[in-house]
Amino acid sequence: FIPNIFFTYYAWGAIIGAGFFILVQLVLLVDFAYSWSESWVDKWQGNGLEENENKSYLYALLACTGFLFLLSAGFDVFMYSLFCRGDCWWNALVITGILLMCIALSVCSVIPQVQEYNPRAGLLQASIFT
């Protein structure tokens, strides 16, 4: 009852809408990562009103960062064991490429040039995106 050409245009509209949706979600994830890190660092160092440091936020920040990196490593091992069986080298290449990009992102987040340009960058943000 509905002509086939409608579904062609609908598919293109859905692809474009999905692209915009992913971009909006990425912006929200970046904002969440920076807000979370900034909030806990402020509570750890004292926000200016109180001069005392609260070490529990430092430990929580380190624990969350470590947990997220360990979770990522666990999923990498899982993906290698599940998708890299037999003669299929393409899956291993893609998983290794993504793993190397995540490591590069984590290293880049703590180098002094990046810290000078964006002092709020840190390993928590990198662990969220990894």
N, CA, C and O atoms as a GROMACS GRO file, in nm:
protein
  520
    1PHE      N    1   0.082  -0.120   0.000
    1PHE     CA    2   0.000   0.000   0.000
    1PHE      C    3   0.085   0.126   0.000
    1PHE      O    4   0.049   0.228  -0.058
    2ILE      N    5   0.200   0.116   0.066
    2ILE     CA    6   0.292   0.229   0.066
    2ILE      C    7   0.394   0.204  -0.044
    2ILE      O    8   0.451   0.095  -0.052
    3PRO      N    9   0.419   0.302  -0.129
    3PRO     CA   10   0.515   0.278  -0.239
    3PRO      C   11   0.656   0.255  -0.185
    3PRO      O   12   0.692   0.309  -0.080
    4ASN      N   13   0.735   0.177  -0.256
    4ASN     CA   14   0.871   0.143  -0.212
    4ASN      C   15   0.963   0.264  -0.206
    4ASN      O   16   1.057   0.265  -0.127
    5ILE      N   17   0.939   0.364  -0.287
    5ILE     CA   18   1.025   0.483  -0.287
    5ILE      C   19   1.019   0.556  -0.152
    5ILE      O   20   1.115   0.622  -0.113
    6PHE      N   21   0.905   0.544  -0.082
    6PHE     CA   22   0.892   0.604   0.050
    6PHE      C   23   0.995   0.546   0.146
    6PHE      O   24   1.058   0.620   0.222
    7PHE      N   25   1.014   0.416   0.141
    7PHE     CA   26   1.107   0.350   0.232
    7PHE      C   27   1.251   0.388   0.202
    7PHE      O   28   1.335   0.390   0.292
    8THR      N   29   1.280   0.417   0.077
    8THR     CA   30   1.416   0.463   0.041
    8THR      C   31   1.443   0.598   0.106
    8THR      O   32   1.549   0.617   0.167
    9TYR      N   33   1.349   0.692   0.093
    9TYR     CA   34   1.368   0.823   0.155
    9TYR      C   35   1.365   0.814   0.307
    9TYR      O   36   1.438   0.886   0.376
   10TYR      N   37   1.280   0.727   0.358
   10TYR     CA   38   1.275   0.708   0.503
   10TYR      C   39   1.407   0.653   0.556
   10TYR      O   40   1.453   0.695   0.662
   11ALA      N   41   1.469   0.561   0.482
   11ALA     CA   42   1.597   0.505   0.524
   11ALA      C   43   1.705   0.612   0.527
   11ALA      O   44   1.784   0.618   0.621
   12TRP      N   45   1.709   0.698   0.426
   12TRP     CA   46   1.809   0.805   0.425
   12TRP      C   47   1.784   0.904   0.539
   12TRP      O   48   1.878   0.951   0.602
   13GLY      N   49   1.659   0.935   0.565
   13GLY     CA   50   1.627   1.023   0.678
   13GLY      C   51   1.666   0.960   0.811
   13GLY      O   52   1.714   1.029   0.901
   14ALA      N   53   1.645   0.829   0.824
   14ALA     CA   54   1.682   0.759   0.947
   14ALA      C   55   1.833   0.757   0.964
   14ALA      O   56   1.882   0.772   1.076
   15ILE      N   57   1.908   0.739   0.856
   15ILE     CA   58   2.055   0.739   0.866
   15ILE      C   59   2.106   0.876   0.910
   15ILE      O   60   2.194   0.885   0.996
   16ILE      N   61   2.051   0.981   0.852
   16ILE     CA   62   2.093   1.117   0.890
   16ILE      C   63   2.053   1.147   1.035
   16ILE      O   64   2.131   1.203   1.111
   17GLY      N   65   1.930   1.108   1.073
   17GLY     CA   66   1.885   1.128   1.211
   17GLY      C   67   1.969   1.050   1.310
   17GLY      O   68   1.998   1.099   1.419
   18ALA      N   69   2.009   0.929   1.275
   18ALA     CA   70   2.093   0.849   1.364
   18ALA      C   71   2.230   0.912   1.381
   18ALA      O   72   2.287   0.908   1.490
   19GLY      N   73   2.284   0.969   1.274
   19GLY     CA   74   2.412   1.039   1.284
   19GLY      C   75   2.404   1.157   1.379
   19GLY      O   76   2.493   1.176   1.462
   20PHE      N   77   2.299   1.237   1.367
   20PHE     CA   78   2.282   1.350   1.459
   20PHE      C   79   2.262   1.302   1.602
   20PHE      O   80   2.314   1.364   1.695
   21PHE      N   81   2.189   1.195   1.620
   21PHE     CA   82   2.167   1.140   1.754
   21PHE      C   83   2.299   1.096   1.817
   21PHE      O   84   2.323   1.122   1.935
   22ILE      N   85   2.384   1.030   1.741
   22ILE     CA   86   2.514   0.986   1.793
   22ILE      C   87   2.600   1.107   1.829
   22ILE      O   88   2.670   1.104   1.931
   23LEU      N   89   2.598   1.212   1.748
   23LEU     CA   90   2.676   1.331   1.779
   23LEU      C   91   2.627   1.397   1.908
   23LEU      O   92   2.708   1.440   1.990
   24VAL      N   93   2.495   1.406   1.925
   24VAL     CA   94   2.440   1.466   2.048
   24VAL      C   95   2.480   1.381   2.169
   24VAL      O   96   2.516   1.435   2.273
   25GLN      N   97   2.472   1.249   2.157
   25GLN     CA   98   2.510   1.162   2.267
   25GLN      C   99   2.659   1.176   2.300
   25GLN      O  100   2.697   1.170   2.417
   26LEU      N  101   2.741   1.193   2.199
   26LEU     CA  102   2.884   1.212   2.222
   26LEU      C  103   2.911   1.342   2.298
   26LEU      O  104   2.994   1.344   2.389
   27VAL      N  105   2.842   1.449   2.261
   27VAL     CA  106   2.858   1.577   2.331
   27VAL      C  107   2.813   1.562   2.477
   27VAL      O  108   2.879   1.614   2.567
   28LEU      N  109   2.703   1.493   2.500
   28LEU     CA  110   2.655   1.473   2.636
   28LEU      C  111   2.752   1.387   2.718
   28LEU      O  112   2.772   1.413   2.836
   29LEU      N  113   2.813   1.287   2.656
   29LEU     CA  114   2.910   1.203   2.725
   29LEU      C  115   3.035   1.281   2.762
   29LEU      O  116   3.089   1.265   2.871
   30VAL      N  117   3.082   1.366   2.671
   30VAL     CA  118   3.198   1.450   2.700
   30VAL      C  119   3.167   1.544   2.815
   30VAL      O  120   3.248   1.561   2.906
   31ASP      N  121   3.049   1.606   2.812
   31ASP     CA  122   3.011   1.698   2.919
   31ASP      C  123   2.999   1.624   3.052
   31ASP      O  124   3.042   1.675   3.155
   32PHE      N  125   2.941   1.505   3.051
   32PHE     CA  126   2.930   1.426   3.174
   32PHE      C  127   3.067   1.391   3.229
   32PHE      O  128   3.090   1.403   3.349
   33ALA      N  129   3.159   1.349   3.142
   33ALA     CA  130   3.293   1.310   3.188
   33ALA      C  131   3.365   1.428   3.252
   33ALA      O  132   3.425   1.413   3.358
   34TYR      N  133   3.361   1.544   3.188
   34TYR     CA  134   3.429   1.661   3.244
   34TYR      C  135   3.361   1.710   3.372
   34TYR      O  136   3.428   1.752   3.466
   35SER      N  137   3.228   1.706   3.376
   35SER     CA  138   3.157   1.751   3.496
   35SER      C  139   3.188   1.661   3.614
   35SER      O  140   3.212   1.709   3.725
   36TRP      N  141   3.186   1.531   3.592
   36TRP     CA  142   3.214   1.435   3.698
   36TRP      C  143   3.356   1.453   3.751
   36TRP      O  144   3.376   1.458   3.872
   37SER      N  145   3.451   1.463   3.662
   37SER     CA  146   3.590   1.479   3.705
   37SER      C  147   3.610   1.612   3.778
   37SER      O  148   3.673   1.616   3.883
   38GLU      N  149   3.557   1.718   3.723
   38GLU     CA  150   3.574   1.849   3.785
   38GLU      C  151   3.508   1.854   3.922
   38GLU      O  152   3.564   1.913   4.015
   39SER      N  153   3.392   1.794   3.936
   39SER     CA  154   3.322   1.793   4.064
   39SER      C  155   3.402   1.720   4.170
   39SER      O  156   3.417   1.770   4.282
   40TRP      N  157   3.454   1.602   4.137
   40TRP     CA  158   3.528   1.524   4.236
   40TRP      C  159   3.664   1.584   4.266
   40TRP      O  160   3.712   1.574   4.379
   41VAL      N  161   3.728   1.645   4.167
   41VAL     CA  162   3.856   1.711   4.193
   41VAL      C  163   3.835   1.832   4.283
   41VAL      O  164   3.916   1.856   4.373
   42ASP      N  165   3.728   1.908   4.261
   42ASP     CA  166   3.698   2.022   4.348
   42ASP      C  167   3.670   1.977   4.491
   42ASP      O  168   3.714   2.041   4.586
   43LYS      N  169   3.597   1.868   4.506
   43LYS     CA  170   3.568   1.818   4.641
   43LYS      C  171   3.692   1.760   4.706
   43LYS      O  172   3.707   1.768   4.828
   44TRP      N  173   3.781   1.704   4.627
   44TRP     CA  174   3.906   1.649   4.681
   44TRP      C  175   3.998   1.761   4.727
   44TRP      O  176   4.052   1.754   4.837
   45GLN      N  177   4.017   1.863   4.644
   45GLN     CA  178   4.113   1.970   4.675
   45GLN      C  179   4.053   2.079   4.762
   45GLN      O  180   4.126   2.164   4.812
   46GLY      N  181   3.924   2.080   4.780
   46GLY     CA  182   3.860   2.189   4.851
   46GLY      C  183   3.823   2.295   4.749
   46GLY      O  184   3.904   2.330   4.664
   47ASN      N  185   3.702   2.344   4.755
   47ASN     CA  186   3.653   2.436   4.653
   47ASN      C  187   3.681   2.582   4.682
   47ASN      O  188   3.617   2.669   4.623
   48GLY      N  189   3.772   2.610   4.769
   48GLY     CA  190   3.805   2.749   4.800
   48GLY      C  191   3.738   2.796   4.927
   48GLY      O  192   3.793   2.881   4.997
   49LEU      N  193   3.620   2.744   4.958
   49LEU     CA  194   3.552   2.783   5.080
   49LEU      C  195   3.611   2.711   5.200
   49LEU      O  196   3.620   2.767   5.310
   50GLU      N  197   3.651   2.589   5.179
   50GLU     CA  198   3.714   2.511   5.285
   50GLU      C  199   3.855   2.479   5.240
   50GLU      O  200   3.878   2.443   5.125
   51GLU      N  201   3.947   2.490   5.329
   51GLU     CA  202   4.088   2.470   5.294
   51GLU      C  203   4.134   2.326   5.312
   51GLU      O  204   4.243   2.289   5.270
   52ASN      N  205   4.051   2.244   5.373
   52ASN     CA  206   4.094   2.106   5.398
   52ASN      C  207   4.068   2.019   5.276
   52ASN      O  208   3.974   2.041   5.199
   53GLU      N  209   4.154   1.919   5.260
   53GLU     CA  210   4.139   1.825   5.150
   53GLU      C  211   4.060   1.705   5.196
   53GLU      O  212   4.074   1.660   5.310
   54ASN      N  213   3.979   1.653   5.108
   54ASN     CA  214   3.904   1.532   5.138
   54ASN      C  215   3.962   1.420   5.053
   54ASN      O  216   3.930   1.407   4.935
   55LYS      N  217   4.047   1.339   5.114
   55LYS     CA  218   4.118   1.234   5.041
   55LYS      C  219   4.026   1.124   4.990
   55LYS      O  220   4.063   1.050   4.900
   56SER      N  221   3.906   1.113   5.046
   56SER     CA  222   3.816   1.007   5.001
   56SER      C  223   3.775   1.027   4.855
   56SER      O  224   3.754   0.930   4.782
   57TYR      N  225   3.764   1.153   4.812
   57TYR     CA  226   3.731   1.178   4.672
   57TYR      C  227   3.848   1.144   4.580
   57TYR      O  228   3.827   1.102   4.466
   58LEU      N  229   3.970   1.162   4.627
   58LEU     CA  230   4.087   1.121   4.549
   58LEU      C  231   4.086   0.970   4.530
   58LEU      O  232   4.108   0.921   4.419
   59TYR      N  233   4.062   0.897   4.637
   59TYR     CA  234   4.060   0.751   4.628
   59TYR      C  235   3.943   0.703   4.542
   59TYR      O  236   3.958   0.607   4.465
   60ALA      N  237   3.828   0.769   4.553
   60ALA     CA  238   3.714   0.732   4.469
   60ALA      C  239   3.742   0.761   4.322
   60ALA      O  240   3.704   0.682   4.235
   61LEU      N  241   3.808   0.871   4.295
   61LEU     CA  242   3.845   0.907   4.158
   61LEU      C  243   3.942   0.804   4.101
   61LEU      O  244   3.926   0.760   3.987
   62LEU      N  245   4.042   0.767   4.178
   62LEU     CA  246   4.137   0.666   4.133
   62LEU      C  247   4.070   0.529   4.117
   62LEU      O  248   4.100   0.457   4.022
   63ALA      N  249   3.980   0.494   4.208
   63ALA     CA  250   3.913   0.365   4.201
   63ALA      C  251   3.823   0.358   4.077
   63ALA      O  252   3.822   0.257   4.007
   64CYS      N  253   3.747   0.464   4.051
   64CYS     CA  254   3.659   0.464   3.933
   64CYS      C  255   3.740   0.460   3.804
   64CYS      O  256   3.704   0.389   3.710
   65THR      N  257   3.849   0.535   3.800
   65THR     CA  258   3.934   0.533   3.681
   65THR      C  259   3.994   0.394   3.661
   65THR      O  260   3.992   0.342   3.549
   66GLY      N  261   4.048   0.336   3.766
   66GLY     CA  262   4.104   0.202   3.755
   66GLY      C  263   4.000   0.098   3.718
   66GLY      O  264   4.027   0.010   3.637
   67PHE      N  265   3.881   0.108   3.777
   67PHE     CA  266   3.774   0.014   3.745
   67PHE      C  267   3.734   0.023   3.598
   67PHE      O  268   3.715  -0.079   3.532
   68LEU      N  269   3.720   0.145   3.547
   68LEU     CA  270   3.681   0.161   3.407
   68LEU      C  271   3.789   0.109   3.312
   68LEU      O  272   3.756   0.050   3.209
   69PHE      N  273   3.917   0.131   3.345
   69PHE     CA  274   4.024   0.076   3.261
   69PHE      C  275   4.026  -0.077   3.269
   69PHE      O  276   4.046  -0.144   3.167
   70LEU      N  277   4.006  -0.133   3.388
   70LEU     CA  278   4.002  -0.280   3.401
   70LEU      C  279   3.882  -0.338   3.328
   70LEU      O  280   3.892  -0.445   3.268
   71LEU      N  281   3.769  -0.271   3.333
   71LEU     CA  282   3.651  -0.314   3.260
   71LEU      C  283   3.677  -0.314   3.110
   71LEU      O  284   3.637  -0.405   3.038
   72SER      N  285   3.743  -0.211   3.064
   72SER     CA  286   3.779  -0.202   2.922
   72SER      C  287   3.874  -0.314   2.882
   72SER      O  288   3.858  -0.375   2.776
   73ALA      N  289   3.973  -0.342   2.966
   73ALA     CA  290   4.067  -0.452   2.937
   73ALA      C  291   3.994  -0.586   2.937
   73ALA      O  292   4.024  -0.672   2.854
   74GLY      N  293   3.901  -0.604   3.028
   74GLY     CA  294   3.823  -0.727   3.030
   74GLY      C  295   3.740  -0.746   2.905
   74GLY      O  296   3.732  -0.855   2.850
   75PHE      N  297   3.678  -0.638   2.859
   75PHE     CA  298   3.601  -0.646   2.736
   75PHE      C  299   3.690  -0.670   2.614
   75PHE      O  300   3.650  -0.738   2.520
   76ASP      N  301   3.812  -0.616   2.617
   76ASP     CA  302   3.905  -0.643   2.507
   76ASP      C  303   3.941  -0.791   2.502
   76ASP      O  304   3.944  -0.851   2.394
   77VAL      N  305   3.969  -0.850   2.618
   77VAL     CA  306   4.000  -0.994   2.622
   77VAL      C  307   3.879  -1.074   2.576
   77VAL      O  308   3.893  -1.171   2.502
   78PHE      N  309   3.761  -1.034   2.619
   78PHE     CA  310   3.638  -1.102   2.577
   78PHE      C  311   3.619  -1.093   2.426
   78PHE      O  312   3.584  -1.192   2.362
   79MET      N  313   3.642  -0.976   2.369
   79MET     CA  314   3.625  -0.960   2.224
   79MET      C  315   3.728  -1.042   2.147
   79MET      O  316   3.695  -1.102   2.044
   80TYR      N  317   3.853  -1.045   2.196
   80TYR     CA  318   3.954  -1.128   2.130
   80TYR      C  319   3.914  -1.275   2.135
   80TYR      O  320   3.928  -1.346   2.035
   81SER      N  321   3.865  -1.322   2.250
   81SER     CA  322   3.831  -1.463   2.262
   81SER      C  323   3.707  -1.499   2.181
   81SER      O  324   3.695  -1.612   2.134
   82LEU      N  325   3.615  -1.405   2.166
   82LEU     CA  326   3.490  -1.434   2.096
   82LEU      C  327   3.501  -1.415   1.945
   82LEU      O  328   3.448  -1.496   1.869
   83PHE      N  329   3.569  -1.308   1.901
   83PHE     CA  330   3.565  -1.272   1.760
   83PHE      C  331   3.692  -1.307   1.682
   83PHE      O  332   3.692  -1.295   1.560
   84CYS      N  333   3.797  -1.348   1.748
   84CYS     CA  334   3.924  -1.370   1.678
   84CYS      C  335   3.959  -1.518   1.672
   84CYS      O  336   4.071  -1.558   1.706
   85ARG      N  337   3.866  -1.597   1.630
   85ARG     CA  338   3.890  -1.741   1.618
   85ARG      C  339   3.911  -1.775   1.471
   85ARG      O  340   3.851  -1.714   1.383
   86GLY      N  341   3.994  -1.871   1.446
   86GLY     CA  342   4.012  -1.922   1.310
   86GLY      C  343   4.098  -1.831   1.223
   86GLY      O  344   4.194  -1.770   1.270
   87ASP      N  345   4.061  -1.824   1.098
   87ASP     CA  346   4.141  -1.751   0.999
   87ASP      C  347   4.101  -1.604   0.983
   87ASP      O  348   4.159  -1.534   0.900
   88CYS      N  349   4.007  -1.557   1.060
   88CYS     CA  350   3.958  -1.420   1.042
   88CYS      C  351   4.053  -1.322   1.109
   88CYS      O  352   4.049  -1.305   1.231
   89TRP      N  353   4.136  -1.258   1.030
   89TRP     CA  354   4.233  -1.162   1.082
   89TRP      C  355   4.175  -1.021   1.088
   89TRP      O  356   4.229  -0.935   1.158
   90TRP      N  357   4.067  -0.995   1.016
   90TRP     CA  358   4.011  -0.860   1.011
   90TRP      C  359   3.957  -0.818   1.149
   90TRP      O  360   3.977  -0.703   1.190
   91ASN      N  361   3.891  -0.908   1.219
   91ASN     CA  362   3.838  -0.875   1.352
   91ASN      C  363   3.951  -0.840   1.448
   91ASN      O  364   3.940  -0.745   1.525
   92ALA      N  365   4.058  -0.919   1.444
   92ALA     CA  366   4.172  -0.891   1.532
   92ALA      C  367   4.235  -0.757   1.498
   92ALA      O  368   4.278  -0.683   1.587
   93LEU      N  369   4.240  -0.724   1.370
   93LEU     CA  370   4.296  -0.596   1.328
   93LEU      C  371   4.212  -0.479   1.378
   93LEU      O  372   4.267  -0.379   1.427
   94VAL      N  373   4.083  -0.491   1.367
   94VAL     CA  374   3.994  -0.383   1.412
   94VAL      C  375   4.000  -0.367   1.564
   94VAL      O  376   4.009  -0.255   1.614
   95ILE      N  377   3.995  -0.478   1.637
   95ILE     CA  378   4.000  -0.471   1.784
   95ILE      C  379   4.133  -0.415   1.831
   95ILE      O  380   4.137  -0.333   1.923
   96THR      N  381   4.242  -0.457   1.768
   96THR     CA  382   4.374  -0.405   1.805
   96THR      C  383   4.386  -0.257   1.772
   96THR      O  384   4.443  -0.181   1.850
   97GLY      N  385   4.333  -0.214   1.658
   97GLY     CA  386   4.336  -0.072   1.622
   97GLY      C  387   4.261   0.014   1.722
   97GLY      O  388   4.309   0.120   1.761
   98ILE      N  389   4.144  -0.031   1.762
   98ILE     CA  390   4.065   0.045   1.860
   98ILE      C  391   4.136   0.046   1.995
   98ILE      O  392   4.136   0.148   2.064
   99LEU      N  393   4.196  -0.066   2.033
   99LEU     CA  394   4.271  -0.072   2.159
   99LEU      C  395   4.389   0.024   2.157
   99LEU      O  396   4.415   0.092   2.256
  100LEU      N  397   4.461   0.029   2.046
  100LEU     CA  398   4.575   0.122   2.035
  100LEU      C  399   4.529   0.268   2.037
  100LEU      O  400   4.598   0.354   2.094
  101MET      N  401   4.414   0.297   1.975
  101MET     CA  402   4.362   0.434   1.981
  101MET      C  403   4.321   0.472   2.123
  101MET      O  404   4.341   0.586   2.165
  102CYS      N  405   4.266   0.378   2.198
  102CYS     CA  406   4.229   0.406   2.338
  102CYS      C  407   4.353   0.431   2.423
  102CYS      O  408   4.352   0.519   2.508
  103ILE      N  409   4.458   0.354   2.400
  103ILE     CA  410   4.583   0.375   2.474
  103ILE      C  411   4.642   0.511   2.438
  103ILE      O  412   4.689   0.583   2.525
  104ALA      N  413   4.640   0.546   2.309
  104ALA     CA  414   4.692   0.677   2.266
  104ALA      C  415   4.610   0.790   2.327
  104ALA      O  416   4.667   0.892   2.368
  105LEU      N  417   4.478   0.775   2.334
  105LEU     CA  418   4.394   0.877   2.397
  105LEU      C  419   4.428   0.892   2.544
  105LEU      O  420   4.434   1.004   2.595
  106SER      N  421   4.451   0.781   2.612
  106SER     CA  422   4.485   0.787   2.755
  106SER      C  423   4.620   0.854   2.778
  106SER      O  424   4.635   0.932   2.871
  107VAL      N  425   4.718   0.823   2.693
  107VAL     CA  426   4.850   0.886   2.705
  107VAL      C  427   4.842   1.035   2.672
  107VAL      O  428   4.903   1.118   2.739
  108CYS      N  429   4.767   1.067   2.567
  108CYS     CA  430   4.756   1.208   2.528
  108CYS      C  431   4.685   1.293   2.633
  108CYS      O  432   4.709   1.413   2.642
  109SER      N  433   4.599   1.232   2.714
  109SER     CA  434   4.525   1.310   2.812
  109SER      C  435   4.612   1.358   2.927
  109SER      O  436   4.571   1.448   3.000
  110VAL      N  437   4.731   1.300   2.946
  110VAL     CA  438   4.815   1.340   3.058
  110VAL      C  439   4.947   1.404   3.016
  110VAL      O  440   5.027   1.440   3.103
  111ILE      N  441   4.973   1.418   2.887
  111ILE     CA  442   5.100   1.482   2.848
  111ILE      C  443   5.092   1.632   2.878
  111ILE      O  444   4.984   1.690   2.874
  112PRO      N  445   5.205   1.694   2.908
  112PRO     CA  446   5.204   1.833   2.954
  112PRO      C  447   5.145   1.933   2.853
  112PRO      O  448   5.083   2.031   2.894
  113GLN      N  449   5.163   1.910   2.724
  113GLN     CA  450   5.109   2.004   2.625
  113GLN      C  451   4.956   2.006   2.629
  113GLN      O  452   4.895   2.112   2.616
  114VAL      N  453   4.895   1.891   2.647
  114VAL     CA  454   4.750   1.885   2.656
  114VAL      C  455   4.704   1.945   2.788
  114VAL      O  456   4.604   2.016   2.792
  115GLN      N  457   4.776   1.917   2.897
  115GLN     CA  458   4.740   1.974   3.027
  115GLN      C  459   4.754   2.126   3.027
  115GLN      O  460   4.678   2.196   3.095
  116GLU      N  461   4.850   2.176   2.952
  116GLU     CA  462   4.866   2.322   2.942
  116GLU      C  463   4.750   2.384   2.867
  116GLU      O  464   4.701   2.491   2.904
  117TYR      N  465   4.705   2.319   2.761
  117TYR     CA  466   4.593   2.370   2.681
  117TYR      C  467   4.459   2.348   2.751
  117TYR      O  468   4.373   2.436   2.748
  118ASN      N  469   4.442   2.231   2.812
  118ASN     CA  470   4.317   2.197   2.881
  118ASN      C  471   4.351   2.136   3.016
  118ASN      O  472   4.367   2.014   3.025
  119PRO      N  473   4.362   2.216   3.121
  119PRO     CA  474   4.401   2.163   3.251
  119PRO      C  475   4.299   2.068   3.313
  119PRO      O  476   4.331   1.995   3.407
  120ARG      N  477   4.176   2.067   3.263
  120ARG     CA  478   4.074   1.977   3.318
  120ARG      C  479   4.082   1.837   3.259
  120ARG      O  480   4.013   1.747   3.307
  121ALA      N  481   4.164   1.815   3.158
  121ALA     CA  482   4.176   1.682   3.097
  121ALA      C  483   4.247   1.588   3.194
  121ALA      O  484   4.338   1.628   3.265
  122GLY      N  485   4.204   1.464   3.196
  122GLY     CA  486   4.264   1.368   3.286
  122GLY      C  487   4.233   1.225   3.246
  122GLY      O  488   4.172   1.200   3.142
  123LEU      N  489   4.275   1.134   3.330
  123LEU     CA  490   4.257   0.993   3.299
  123LEU      C  491   4.114   0.945   3.320
  123LEU      O  492   4.074   0.846   3.258
  124LEU      N  493   4.036   1.013   3.403
  124LEU     CA  494   3.897   0.970   3.421
  124LEU      C  495   3.820   0.987   3.290
  124LEU      O  496   3.744   0.899   3.251
  125GLN      N  497   3.840   1.098   3.223
  125GLN     CA  498   3.772   1.119   3.095
  125GLN      C  499   3.816   1.015   2.993
  125GLN      O  500   3.735   0.961   2.918
  126ALA      N  501   3.946   0.987   2.991
  126ALA     CA  502   3.998   0.887   2.897
  126ALA      C  503   3.942   0.748   2.930
  126ALA      O  504   3.913   0.670   2.840
  127SER      N  505   3.928   0.718   3.059
  127SER     CA  506   3.874   0.586   3.096
  127SER      C  507   3.726   0.573   3.060
  127SER      O  508   3.680   0.464   3.028
  128ILE      N  509   3.653   0.683   3.066
  128ILE     CA  510   3.513   0.678   3.027
  128ILE      C  511   3.500   0.650   2.878
  128ILE      O  512   3.412   0.574   2.836
  129PHE      N  513   3.586   0.712   2.797
  129PHE     CA  514   3.577   0.691   2.652
  129PHE      C  515   3.643   0.561   2.609
  129PHE      O  516   3.617   0.513   2.498
  130THR      N  517   3.728   0.505   2.692
  130THR     CA  518   3.792   0.378   2.657
  130THR      C  519   3.693   0.267   2.677
  130THR      O  520   3.726   0.151   2.653
   0.00000   0.00000   0.00000
